[in-house]
Amino acid sequence: MSDELTVEELPGVGPATAEKLKESGYEDIMTIAVESHTTLAEVADIGEAVAKKIIVAARRMANIGGFETGDQVLERRRNVAKLTTSSKALDDLLGSGLETNSITEFYGEFGSGKTQIIHQLCVNVQRSEEEGGLGGHVVYIDTENTFRPERIIQMCIGQDMDPDEVLKNIHVARAYNSHHQMLLVDKAKEVAKEHSIKLFVVDSLTAHFRAEYIGRGALADRQQKLNKHMHALLQFGEINGCVIAVTNQVSAKPDAFFGDPTRAIGGHIIGHTSTFRLYLRKSKGNRRIARLIDSPNLPEGEAVFTVVEEGIRD
Ligand code: GTP
Ligand code: MG
């Protein structure tokens, strides 16, 4: 990344434009280089022609990179780290845990364990790499008001961690609507300047979008917004080398958009952006079944885990 160059150094960017760009979250050359000229024109309040010129310059100056050979990709993949779920079966299903630099989506009906897994990840990410963690902080976007510090405390006790310390490293924000939810990703970049964020959570990714964009006419607009949101998350993950975990509901009954009740809300767009998708369903008592839906490099399969007072276990 072109850390040395600043937004002000781009031709056509005066102090006022630089200020507007930064306010809107365009703080480095790379984020400008990958933006569309229409969006940039709008956020910086400049003409589209000027926006185009700025983007062309940013692309020239940013280290966009070219093609890599397979062995170089392999070398880069070696830097991918894994985060444990506290269930061996679930970790194995995911190829030894959740990967950094990609999005893992948990979808399933109410009570299937999505929020429980998210809480467990918030605790685990703070452990050392030897213990299956990533030694970092958490950004938690809570759209349904289901983050429970009490649950975090129980999970800390479950593995001899100091709950006060753990809670201090979880940065929670309530998102009141989908627009707010999207803005919070930009806001999180400020948190990332002060702390090493190794887990970014959105629980639930889709609830606001589902409630706000109703009817067939709203579908295209909703998908476009969701797509943008997912890409912002992925970008955050890649820049910070962190795990992105999101949850998604399935419609309880056949839905006008998707028909099949086991299909996740958001359809293809989310399916194509998430690198790992896990479908969760309830089984007997505290048992839950996770199925890996599509992954670029892992076989499909199922894992059984349980939700107990101490958290997620086999
Ligand atoms: P929605 O957000 O409603 O779509 O559901 P979800 O998939 O997020 O469900 P969640 O992860 O909140 O799972 C709730 C279930 O976890 C409860 O029905 C309980 O079965 C279980 N659970 C939650 N807390 C505890 C606990 O302290 N002990 C035990 N044994 N189980 C718990
Ligand atoms: Mg939940």
XYZ file of C-alpha atoms and ligand atoms in Angstrom:
347
model
C 0.000 0.000 0.000
C 1.148 3.516 -0.792
C 1.497 4.745 2.751
C 3.913 7.529 1.841
C 1.514 9.389 -0.428
C -1.339 11.443 0.948
C -4.659 12.464 -0.576
C -3.496 16.119 -0.812
C -0.734 15.110 -3.182
C -3.201 14.002 -5.854
C -3.442 16.459 -8.753
C -6.775 18.300 -8.718
C -7.259 17.862 -4.971
C -7.216 21.171 -3.116
C -7.447 21.499 0.666
C -11.263 21.729 0.635
C -11.674 18.606 -1.501
C -9.080 16.747 0.547
C -11.035 17.604 3.661
C -14.317 16.336 2.174
C -12.702 13.155 0.948
C -11.214 12.437 4.352
C -14.499 13.158 6.109
C -16.124 10.578 3.852
C -13.538 7.955 4.704
C -11.223 8.347 1.695
C -8.058 8.745 3.699
C -5.576 7.008 1.466
C -4.829 6.824 -2.220
C -5.935 3.209 -2.502
C -9.527 3.797 -1.397
C -9.812 6.542 -4.026
C -8.181 4.414 -6.710
C -10.789 1.674 -6.355
C -13.827 4.009 -6.174
C -16.157 4.896 -9.067
C -16.070 8.466 -10.365
C -19.804 9.011 -9.772
C -19.540 8.111 -6.086
C -16.398 10.155 -5.611
C -17.984 13.181 -7.334
C -20.944 12.958 -4.996
C -19.085 12.567 -1.703
C -16.473 15.225 -2.470
C -18.958 17.587 -4.099
C -16.906 17.902 -7.280
C -17.682 17.443 -10.986
C -17.535 13.947 -12.457
C -14.786 14.973 -14.874
C -12.611 16.134 -11.976
C -13.430 12.949 -10.064
C -12.328 10.880 -13.061
C -9.029 12.742 -13.239
C -8.400 12.235 -9.516
C -9.122 8.512 -9.786
C -6.840 8.097 -12.807
C -4.035 9.800 -10.867
C -4.735 7.719 -7.761
C -4.568 4.530 -9.818
C -1.230 5.574 -11.235
C 0.151 6.426 -7.807
C -1.355 3.588 -5.806
C 0.277 0.250 -5.825
C -2.626 -1.572 -7.443
C -0.448 -4.522 -8.280
C -0.643 -6.677 -11.355
C -0.840 -10.389 -11.901
C 0.758 -12.816 -9.490
C 2.053 -16.282 -10.142
C 0.517 -19.195 -8.258
C 3.494 -19.576 -5.941
C 3.249 -15.889 -5.001
C -0.423 -16.351 -4.162
C 0.522 -19.353 -2.042
C 3.071 -17.242 -0.183
C 0.405 -14.589 0.477
C -2.024 -17.271 1.631
C 0.546 -18.345 4.224
C -0.073 -15.012 5.943
C -3.725 -15.898 6.432
C -4.338 -16.661 10.114
C -7.156 -18.684 11.698
C -9.507 -17.973 14.568
C -10.962 -20.813 16.612
C -14.687 -21.196 17.363
C -13.981 -23.340 20.489
C -15.535 -26.324 18.721
C -13.037 -28.695 17.127
C -15.696 -30.022 14.751
C -16.663 -26.537 13.596
C -13.008 -25.514 13.222
C -12.292 -28.618 11.148
C -15.272 -27.903 8.914
C -13.768 -24.473 8.231
C -10.260 -25.800 7.670
C -9.064 -25.055 11.256
C -11.106 -21.933 12.019
C -12.279 -18.647 10.502
C -9.812 -17.076 8.069
C -8.526 -13.527 8.185
C -9.007 -11.299 5.108
C -12.318 -12.896 4.189
C -15.959 -12.877 5.222
C -17.566 -15.785 7.027
C -21.355 -15.748 7.011
C -23.472 -17.644 9.528
C -27.065 -18.015 8.434
C -29.973 -19.882 9.893
C -33.281 -19.542 11.669
C -33.804 -17.858 15.080
C -32.073 -19.622 17.958
C -29.758 -21.559 15.656
C -26.695 -20.161 17.460
C -25.505 -17.338 15.210
C -25.209 -14.741 17.981
C -23.700 -17.286 20.377
C -20.903 -18.097 17.926
C -20.269 -14.386 17.388
C -19.908 -13.851 21.160
C -17.485 -16.762 21.391
C -15.370 -15.308 18.570
C -15.201 -11.954 20.420
C -13.582 -13.739 23.357
C -11.376 -16.093 21.352
C -9.870 -13.432 19.083
C -8.236 -11.917 22.170
C -6.280 -15.072 22.932
C -2.785 -15.660 21.607
C -2.157 -17.357 18.268
C -0.967 -20.499 20.079
C -4.410 -20.652 21.714
C -6.305 -20.221 18.459
C -6.744 -16.455 18.765
C -5.302 -13.473 16.938
C -4.367 -11.276 19.912
C -6.562 -8.362 18.842
C -9.610 -6.187 19.493
C -13.155 -6.490 18.127
C -15.439 -4.094 16.273
C -19.036 -5.211 16.799
C -21.923 -3.714 14.819
C -25.080 -4.708 16.634
C -28.273 -4.165 14.642
C -30.731 -6.082 16.820
C -29.513 -5.149 20.276
C -28.428 -8.683 21.078
C -24.856 -8.057 22.253
C -24.752 -9.244 25.898
C -21.700 -8.430 28.047
C -23.068 -10.923 30.601
C -22.674 -13.680 28.014
C -19.098 -12.577 27.309
C -18.366 -12.809 31.058
C -19.685 -16.390 31.197
C -17.531 -17.347 28.214
C -14.437 -15.741 29.794
C -14.962 -17.704 32.973
C -15.307 -20.778 30.743
C -11.684 -20.404 29.674
C -9.989 -18.581 32.554
C -9.834 -15.134 31.027
C -10.279 -11.810 32.790
C -13.758 -10.571 31.747
C -12.936 -6.912 32.513
C -9.991 -6.979 30.128
C -11.924 -8.825 27.447
C -14.915 -6.451 27.554
C -12.624 -3.421 27.233
C -11.381 -4.711 23.892
C -14.811 -5.095 22.297
C -15.925 -1.887 20.566
C -19.691 -2.099 20.146
C -21.954 0.212 18.137
C -25.708 -0.068 17.675
C -26.806 0.519 14.083
C -30.243 2.087 13.914
C -30.867 1.586 10.200
C -29.067 0.249 7.139
C -27.566 3.612 6.259
C -26.182 4.003 9.771
C -24.862 0.448 9.577
C -22.908 1.302 6.432
C -21.536 4.524 7.941
C -20.257 2.587 10.946
C -17.800 0.690 8.738
C -16.124 4.025 7.960
C -16.249 4.996 11.606
C -14.527 1.730 12.496
C -11.481 2.844 10.523
C -10.863 5.371 13.292
C -10.974 2.658 15.937
C -8.514 0.672 13.819
C -6.009 3.522 14.003
C -5.784 3.143 17.768
C -6.256 -0.573 18.224
C -5.330 -3.658 16.317
C -8.734 -4.890 15.142
C -8.625 -8.611 14.410
C -12.359 -9.352 14.312
C -15.136 -7.325 12.666
C -18.671 -8.491 13.411
C -22.027 -7.478 11.927
C -24.952 -9.160 13.719
C -27.273 -9.068 11.804
C -25.959 -8.051 8.402
C -29.346 -8.143 6.699
C -32.094 -7.355 9.250
C -32.281 -3.617 8.538
C -32.039 -4.098 4.796
C -34.831 -6.624 4.924
C -37.073 -4.328 6.969
C -36.403 -1.223 4.888
C -36.422 -2.457 1.314
C -39.789 -4.081 0.905
C -41.359 -5.432 -2.270
C -40.004 -6.452 -5.625
C -39.409 -2.888 -6.755
C -36.893 -2.350 -3.943
C -34.886 -5.487 -4.620
C -32.316 -4.055 -7.033
C -31.645 -1.106 -4.771
C -31.291 -3.339 -1.716
C -28.887 -5.692 -3.445
C -26.764 -2.820 -4.660
C -26.496 -1.367 -1.140
C -25.751 -4.749 0.389
C -23.091 -5.360 -2.224
C -21.429 -2.059 -1.433
C -21.577 -2.804 2.295
C -20.024 -6.260 1.835
C -17.203 -4.843 -0.227
C -16.495 -2.182 2.389
C -16.283 -4.968 4.980
C -13.992 -7.060 2.817
C -11.755 -4.066 2.239
C -11.572 -3.434 5.995
C -10.656 -7.084 6.486
C -7.895 -6.979 3.915
C -6.396 -3.727 5.159
C -6.356 -4.844 8.795
C -5.743 -8.552 8.283
C -8.805 -9.352 10.337
C -11.627 -11.884 10.369
C -15.039 -10.632 9.224
C -17.994 -12.561 10.674
C -21.576 -11.701 9.738
C -24.961 -13.232 10.431
C -27.956 -13.565 8.187
C -31.468 -14.819 8.770
C -33.364 -17.294 6.677
C -36.980 -16.547 6.008
C -39.188 -18.763 8.134
C -41.706 -19.236 5.350
C -41.356 -19.055 1.581
C -40.601 -15.495 0.676
C -41.609 -13.494 -2.372
C -38.008 -12.944 -3.362
C -36.334 -16.220 -2.656
C -38.976 -18.902 -2.250
C -36.897 -21.526 -0.488
C -36.952 -21.030 3.322
C -33.400 -22.292 3.699
C -32.054 -19.646 1.368
C -30.284 -16.756 3.064
C -31.630 -13.233 2.735
C -29.707 -11.223 0.181
C -29.563 -13.949 -2.404
C -26.648 -14.173 -4.775
C -24.838 -11.012 -3.843
C -23.951 -12.117 -0.346
C -23.291 -15.634 -1.547
C -20.680 -14.386 -3.931
C -18.920 -12.009 -1.583
C -18.763 -14.206 1.533
C -15.873 -16.524 1.241
C -17.347 -19.026 3.677
C -21.041 -19.628 4.291
C -22.279 -21.775 7.126
C -25.887 -22.801 7.371
C -26.900 -23.469 10.992
C -29.876 -25.456 12.171
C -31.222 -26.659 15.491
C -30.943 -30.245 16.589
C -31.886 -31.967 19.867
C -31.490 -29.829 23.019
C -28.405 -27.669 22.935
C -27.032 -29.373 19.820
C -26.686 -27.443 16.583
C -25.651 -28.563 13.115
C -23.506 -26.434 10.828
C -23.213 -27.110 7.115
C -20.531 -25.532 4.979
C -22.313 -24.310 1.873
C -19.764 -23.095 -0.585
C -16.104 -22.505 -0.116
C -13.355 -21.953 -2.677
C -11.090 -24.647 -1.247
C -12.934 -26.872 1.233
C -15.259 -29.820 0.732
C -18.899 -29.382 1.725
C -19.691 -31.085 4.988
C -21.429 -30.880 8.358
C -20.357 -30.440 11.961
C -22.257 -30.848 15.218
C -21.584 -28.405 18.063
C -23.301 -27.448 21.303
C -24.196 -24.188 23.048
C -23.521 -24.428 26.784
C -23.090 -21.910 29.586
C -19.331 -21.691 28.938
C -19.984 -20.964 25.264
C -19.566 -22.981 22.087
C -18.234 -26.526 22.535
C -18.146 -29.840 20.694
P -31.692 -14.909 15.924
O -30.737 -13.792 16.165
O -32.959 -14.749 16.670
O -31.936 -15.163 14.460
O -31.046 -16.257 16.504
P -29.539 -16.699 16.703
O -29.190 -17.706 15.687
O -28.641 -15.521 16.830
O -29.626 -17.443 18.098
P -28.656 -17.338 19.336
O -27.261 -17.490 18.918
O -29.009 -16.147 20.134
O -29.049 -18.651 20.118
C -29.932 -18.617 21.194
C -29.898 -19.998 21.823
O -28.615 -20.205 22.397
C -30.866 -20.118 22.935
O -32.102 -20.570 22.453
C -30.204 -21.146 23.807
O -30.526 -22.417 23.303
C -28.742 -20.935 23.563
N -28.137 -20.203 24.696
C -27.999 -18.875 24.832
N -27.435 -18.562 26.005
C -27.192 -19.735 26.628
C -26.613 -20.093 27.886
O -26.205 -19.245 28.669
N -26.538 -21.407 28.160
C -26.982 -22.351 27.309
N -26.890 -23.618 27.646
N -27.540 -22.048 26.127
C -27.638 -20.757 25.790
Mg -28.968 -13.484 16.907
